CSV table of C-alpha atoms in Angstrom, one decimal:
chain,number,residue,atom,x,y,z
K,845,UNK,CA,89.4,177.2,-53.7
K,846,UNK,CA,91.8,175.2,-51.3
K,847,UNK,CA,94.8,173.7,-51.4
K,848,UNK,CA,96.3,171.8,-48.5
K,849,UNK,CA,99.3,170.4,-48.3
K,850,UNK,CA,101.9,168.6,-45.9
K,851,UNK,CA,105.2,169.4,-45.4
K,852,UNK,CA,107.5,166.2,-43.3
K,853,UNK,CA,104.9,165.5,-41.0
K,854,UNK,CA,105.2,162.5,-38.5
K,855,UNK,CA,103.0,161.3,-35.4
K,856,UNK,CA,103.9,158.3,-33.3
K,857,UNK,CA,102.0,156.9,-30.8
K,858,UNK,CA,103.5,155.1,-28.2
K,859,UNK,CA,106.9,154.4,-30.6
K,860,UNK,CA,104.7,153.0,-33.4
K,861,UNK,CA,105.3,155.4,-36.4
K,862,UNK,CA,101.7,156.1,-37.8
K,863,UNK,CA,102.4,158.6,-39.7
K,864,UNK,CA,106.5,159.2,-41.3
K,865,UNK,CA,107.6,162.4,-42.7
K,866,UNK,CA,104.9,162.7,-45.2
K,867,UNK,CA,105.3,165.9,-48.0
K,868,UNK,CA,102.5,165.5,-49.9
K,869,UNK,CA,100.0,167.8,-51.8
K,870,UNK,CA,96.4,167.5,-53.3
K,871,UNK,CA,94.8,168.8,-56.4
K,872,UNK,CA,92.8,171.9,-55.7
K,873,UNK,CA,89.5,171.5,-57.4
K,874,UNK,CA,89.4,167.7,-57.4
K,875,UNK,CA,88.1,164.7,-55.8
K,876,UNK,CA,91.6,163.2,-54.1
K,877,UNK,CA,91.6,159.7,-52.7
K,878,UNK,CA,93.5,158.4,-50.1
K,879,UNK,CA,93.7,154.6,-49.9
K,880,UNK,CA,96.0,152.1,-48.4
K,881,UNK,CA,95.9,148.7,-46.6
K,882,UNK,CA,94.3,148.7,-42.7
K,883,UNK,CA,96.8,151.0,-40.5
K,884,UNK,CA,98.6,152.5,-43.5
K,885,UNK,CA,98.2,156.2,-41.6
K,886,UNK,CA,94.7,157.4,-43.2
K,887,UNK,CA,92.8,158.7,-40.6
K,888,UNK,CA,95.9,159.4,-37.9
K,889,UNK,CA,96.5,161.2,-41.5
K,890,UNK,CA,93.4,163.0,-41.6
K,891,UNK,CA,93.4,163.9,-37.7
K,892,UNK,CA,96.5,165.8,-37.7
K,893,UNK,CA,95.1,167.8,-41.4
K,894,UNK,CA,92.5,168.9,-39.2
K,895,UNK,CA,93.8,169.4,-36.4
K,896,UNK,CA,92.2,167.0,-34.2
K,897,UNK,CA,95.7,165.5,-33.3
K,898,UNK,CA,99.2,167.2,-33.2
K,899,UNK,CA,102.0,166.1,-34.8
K,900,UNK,CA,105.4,165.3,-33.4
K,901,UNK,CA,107.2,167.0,-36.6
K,902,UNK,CA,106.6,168.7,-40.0
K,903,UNK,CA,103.7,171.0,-41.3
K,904,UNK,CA,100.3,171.5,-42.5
K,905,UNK,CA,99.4,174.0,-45.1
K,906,UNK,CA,96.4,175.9,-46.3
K,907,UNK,CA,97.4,177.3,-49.4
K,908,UNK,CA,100.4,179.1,-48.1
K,909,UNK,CA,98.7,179.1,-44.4
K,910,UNK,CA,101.0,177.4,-42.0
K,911,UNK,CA,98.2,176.1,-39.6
K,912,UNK,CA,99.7,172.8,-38.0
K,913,UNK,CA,99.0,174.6,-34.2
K,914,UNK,CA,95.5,175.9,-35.5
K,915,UNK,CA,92.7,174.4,-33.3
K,916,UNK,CA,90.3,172.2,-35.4
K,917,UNK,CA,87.8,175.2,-35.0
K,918,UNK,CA,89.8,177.7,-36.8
K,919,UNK,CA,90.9,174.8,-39.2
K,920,UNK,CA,87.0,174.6,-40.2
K,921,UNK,CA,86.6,178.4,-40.3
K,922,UNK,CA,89.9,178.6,-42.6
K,923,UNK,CA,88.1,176.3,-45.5
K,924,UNK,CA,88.6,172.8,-44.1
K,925,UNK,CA,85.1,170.1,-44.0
K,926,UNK,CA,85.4,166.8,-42.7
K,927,UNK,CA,83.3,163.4,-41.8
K,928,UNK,CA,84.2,160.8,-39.5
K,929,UNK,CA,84.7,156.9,-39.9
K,930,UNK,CA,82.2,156.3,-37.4
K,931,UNK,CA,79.3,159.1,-37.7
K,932,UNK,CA,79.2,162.2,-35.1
K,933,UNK,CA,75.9,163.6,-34.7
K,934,UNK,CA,74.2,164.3,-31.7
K,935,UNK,CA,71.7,161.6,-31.0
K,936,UNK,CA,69.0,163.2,-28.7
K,937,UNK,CA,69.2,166.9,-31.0
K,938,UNK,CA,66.6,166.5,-34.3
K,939,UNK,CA,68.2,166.5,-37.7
K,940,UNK,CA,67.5,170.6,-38.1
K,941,UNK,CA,69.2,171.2,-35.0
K,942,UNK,CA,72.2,168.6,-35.7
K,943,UNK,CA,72.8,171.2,-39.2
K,944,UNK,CA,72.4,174.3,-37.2
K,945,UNK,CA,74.8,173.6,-34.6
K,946,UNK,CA,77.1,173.1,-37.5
K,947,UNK,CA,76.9,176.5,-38.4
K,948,UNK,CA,78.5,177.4,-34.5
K,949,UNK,CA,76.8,180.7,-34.6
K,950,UNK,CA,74.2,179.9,-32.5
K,951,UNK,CA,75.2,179.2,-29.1
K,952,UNK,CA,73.5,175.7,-27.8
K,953,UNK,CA,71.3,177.4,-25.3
K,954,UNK,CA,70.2,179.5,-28.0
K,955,UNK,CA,69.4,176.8,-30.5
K,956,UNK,CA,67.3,174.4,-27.6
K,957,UNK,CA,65.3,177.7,-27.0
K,958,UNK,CA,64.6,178.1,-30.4
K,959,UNK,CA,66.6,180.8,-31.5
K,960,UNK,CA,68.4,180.7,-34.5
K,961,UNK,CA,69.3,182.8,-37.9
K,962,UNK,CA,66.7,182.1,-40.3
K,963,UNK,CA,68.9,182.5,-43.0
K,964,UNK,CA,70.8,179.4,-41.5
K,965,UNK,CA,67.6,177.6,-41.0
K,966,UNK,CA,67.0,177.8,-44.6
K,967,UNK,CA,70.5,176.7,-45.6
K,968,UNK,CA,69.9,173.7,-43.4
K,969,UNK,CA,66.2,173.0,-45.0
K,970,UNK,CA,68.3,173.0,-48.3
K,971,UNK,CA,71.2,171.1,-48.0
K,972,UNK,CA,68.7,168.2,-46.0
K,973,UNK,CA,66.6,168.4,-49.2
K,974,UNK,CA,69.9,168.0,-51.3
K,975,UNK,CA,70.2,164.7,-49.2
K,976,UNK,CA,66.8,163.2,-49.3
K,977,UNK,CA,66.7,164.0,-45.6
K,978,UNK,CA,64.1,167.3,-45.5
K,979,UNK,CA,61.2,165.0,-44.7
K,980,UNK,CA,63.0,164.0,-41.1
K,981,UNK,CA,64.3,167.7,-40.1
K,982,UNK,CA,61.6,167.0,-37.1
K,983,UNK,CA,63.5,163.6,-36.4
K,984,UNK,CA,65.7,163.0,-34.0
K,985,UNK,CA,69.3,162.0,-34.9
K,986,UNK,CA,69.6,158.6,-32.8
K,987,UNK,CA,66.4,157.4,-34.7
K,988,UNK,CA,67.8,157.4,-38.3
K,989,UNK,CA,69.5,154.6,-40.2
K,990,UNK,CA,73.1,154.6,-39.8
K,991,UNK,CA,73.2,155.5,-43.6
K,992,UNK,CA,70.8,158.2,-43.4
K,993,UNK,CA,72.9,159.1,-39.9
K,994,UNK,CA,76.2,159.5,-42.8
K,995,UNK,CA,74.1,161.4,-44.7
K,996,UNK,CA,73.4,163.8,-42.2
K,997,UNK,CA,77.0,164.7,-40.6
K,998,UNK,CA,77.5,165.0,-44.7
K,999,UNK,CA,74.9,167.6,-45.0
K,1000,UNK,CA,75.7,169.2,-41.5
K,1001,UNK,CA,80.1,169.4,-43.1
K,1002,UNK,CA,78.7,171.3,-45.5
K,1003,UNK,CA,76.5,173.6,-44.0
K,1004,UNK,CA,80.0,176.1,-43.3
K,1005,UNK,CA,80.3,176.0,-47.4
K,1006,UNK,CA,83.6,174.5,-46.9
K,1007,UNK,CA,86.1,174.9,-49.8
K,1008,UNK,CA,87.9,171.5,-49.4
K,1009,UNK,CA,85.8,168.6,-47.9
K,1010,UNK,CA,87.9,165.7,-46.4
K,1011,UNK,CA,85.5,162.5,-45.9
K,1012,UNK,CA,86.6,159.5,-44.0
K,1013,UNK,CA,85.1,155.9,-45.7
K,1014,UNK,CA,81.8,157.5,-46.8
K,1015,UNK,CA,80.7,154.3,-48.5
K,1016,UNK,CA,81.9,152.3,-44.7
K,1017,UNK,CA,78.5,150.0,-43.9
K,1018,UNK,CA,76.4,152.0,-46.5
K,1019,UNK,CA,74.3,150.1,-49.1
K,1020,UNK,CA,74.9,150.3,-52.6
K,1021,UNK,CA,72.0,152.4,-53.5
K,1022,UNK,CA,73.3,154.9,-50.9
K,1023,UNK,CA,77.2,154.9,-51.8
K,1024,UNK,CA,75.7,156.0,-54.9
K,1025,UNK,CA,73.9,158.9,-53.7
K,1026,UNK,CA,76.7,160.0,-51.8
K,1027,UNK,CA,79.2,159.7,-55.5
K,1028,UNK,CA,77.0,161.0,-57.4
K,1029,UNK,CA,76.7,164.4,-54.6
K,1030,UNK,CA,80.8,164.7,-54.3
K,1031,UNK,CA,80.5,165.0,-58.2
K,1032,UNK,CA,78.0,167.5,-58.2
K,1033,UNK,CA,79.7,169.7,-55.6
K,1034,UNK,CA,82.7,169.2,-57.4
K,1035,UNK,CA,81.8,169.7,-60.9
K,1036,UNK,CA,79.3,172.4,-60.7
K,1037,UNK,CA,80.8,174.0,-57.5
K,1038,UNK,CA,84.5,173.8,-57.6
K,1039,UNK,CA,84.7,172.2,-54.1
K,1040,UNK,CA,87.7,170.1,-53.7
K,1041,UNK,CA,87.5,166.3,-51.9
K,1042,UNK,CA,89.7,164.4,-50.3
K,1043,UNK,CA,88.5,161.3,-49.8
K,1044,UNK,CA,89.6,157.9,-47.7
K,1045,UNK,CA,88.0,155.1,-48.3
K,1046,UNK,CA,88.4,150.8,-48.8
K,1047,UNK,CA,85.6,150.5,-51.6
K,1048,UNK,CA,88.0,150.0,-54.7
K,1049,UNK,CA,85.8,150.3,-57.1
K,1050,UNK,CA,84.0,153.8,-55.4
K,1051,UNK,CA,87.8,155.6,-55.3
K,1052,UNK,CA,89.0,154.4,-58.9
K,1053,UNK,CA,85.3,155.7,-60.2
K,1054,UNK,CA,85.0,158.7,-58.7
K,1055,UNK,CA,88.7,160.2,-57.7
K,1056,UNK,CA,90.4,161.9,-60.5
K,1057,UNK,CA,93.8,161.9,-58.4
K,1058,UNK,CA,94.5,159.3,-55.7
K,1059,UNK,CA,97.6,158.9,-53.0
K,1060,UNK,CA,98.5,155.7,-51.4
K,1061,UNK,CA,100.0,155.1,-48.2
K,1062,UNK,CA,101.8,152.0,-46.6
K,1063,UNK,CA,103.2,152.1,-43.5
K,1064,UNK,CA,102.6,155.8,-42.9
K,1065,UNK,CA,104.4,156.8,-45.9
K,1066,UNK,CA,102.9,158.1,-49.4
K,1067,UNK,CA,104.6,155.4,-52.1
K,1068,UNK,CA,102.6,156.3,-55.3
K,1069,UNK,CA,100.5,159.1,-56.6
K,1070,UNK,CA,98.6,159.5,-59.8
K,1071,UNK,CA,95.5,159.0,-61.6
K,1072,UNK,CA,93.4,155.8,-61.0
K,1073,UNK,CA,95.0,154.2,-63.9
K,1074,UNK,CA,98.5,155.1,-63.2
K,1075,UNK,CA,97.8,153.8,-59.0
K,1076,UNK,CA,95.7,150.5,-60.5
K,1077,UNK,CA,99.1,149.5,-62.2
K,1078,UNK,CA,101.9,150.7,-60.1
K,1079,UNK,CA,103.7,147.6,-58.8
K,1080,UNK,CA,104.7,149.3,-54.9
K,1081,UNK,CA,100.6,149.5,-54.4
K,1082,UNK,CA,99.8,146.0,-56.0
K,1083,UNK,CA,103.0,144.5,-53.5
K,1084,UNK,CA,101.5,146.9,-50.8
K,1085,UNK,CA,97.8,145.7,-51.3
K,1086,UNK,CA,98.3,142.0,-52.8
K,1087,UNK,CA,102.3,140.9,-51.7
K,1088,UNK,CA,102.7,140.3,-55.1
């Protein structure tokens, strides 16, 4: 297992504080939330966790890992998963290709001329089929649904068998039917498989049924943390969410 955790970390942009000396740490074998109004921090959050962004102060951990200068690629390698707000897969590659270049063992010469491990084609054939998506492997990316397109760069996150799997609004412009799918997945690879999830999303009702620990920010600050109950009732996340 996982743990990450932050110690002081702070990002401006421009003066605008984003993110503020935030120490916080996540259960390790979980499903985390993290949920707070629109520009609370969550994603500038989950950029500099993954090293897509750096930060102007404070550290990242892995376990006991300092890795706040780690590029995002070693980030990945050291145990780290992550999804995107707005989907990133690659539009003219088919949905087989989109999980092996995932794996980035295959160089991308390699994979258009149709080399590739077999053993990695085979994990990909399996985690589509864990998705409903085996039956459009041939497909390419641009033409699915932009659910089945969050399904995918799901799939493809977890084709490095990633210890901790941050997601970024999974349930954002999904239907019902599939925000479902994707719950009832995070619980399986959770429950049965002991991967922890840190997950940022709007959908109330999705993060209170699903996250057994949540973390709220405001302003790019963490002011409550606890189980959904304990958040639902805290007065600093119903003034921070309501103004009441």
């Amino acid at each position: 297992m996982t743990t990450l955790s932050t110690r002081g970390l702070t990002r401006s942009f421009g003066g605008v504080v984003a993110v503020s000396d935030v120490s916080v740490a996540f259960l390790d074998g979980k499903v985390n939330g993290l949920i707070g109004p629109n520009g609370s921090g969550k994603t500038t959050f989950f950029n500099l966790v993954t090293g897509m962004i750096r930060p102007d102060s404070g550290r990242v951990l892995i376990d006991s890992t300092d890795v706040t200068r780690w590029s995002p690629h070693r980030i990945a390698h050291a145990g780290l998963g992550r999804t995107f707000q707005l989907c990133r897969v690659f539009p003219r590659m088919s949905v087989l290709e989109n999980m092996l270049v995932a794996v980035r063992r295959t160089r991308l010469r390699e994979l258009l001329g149709g080399v590739a491990g077999r053993a990695d084609v085979l994990r990909a054939r399996e985690w589509l089929a864990r998705v409903g998506l085996d039956h459009l492997e041939r497909a390419e990316a641009r033409d699915l649904s932009f659910g089945q397109q969050k399904l995918l760069e799901l799939a493809a996150a977890l084709m490095a068998e990633p210890a901790l799997v941050l997601l970024d609004e999974p349930a954002g412009g999904v239907n019902p039917a599939l925000t479902e799918r994707i719950a009832d997945l995070v619980r399986e690879l959770n429950v049965r498989e002991g991967r922890t999830f840190l997950v940022v999303e709007h959908n109330m009702e999705l993060v209170m049924s699903l996250c057994d620990h949540i973390v709220v920010f405001d302003r790019g600050s963490p002011i409550a943390a606890g189980t959904p109950s304990e958040v639902r009732s805290d007065q600093r996340v119903l003034e921070a969410y309501l103004g009441v």
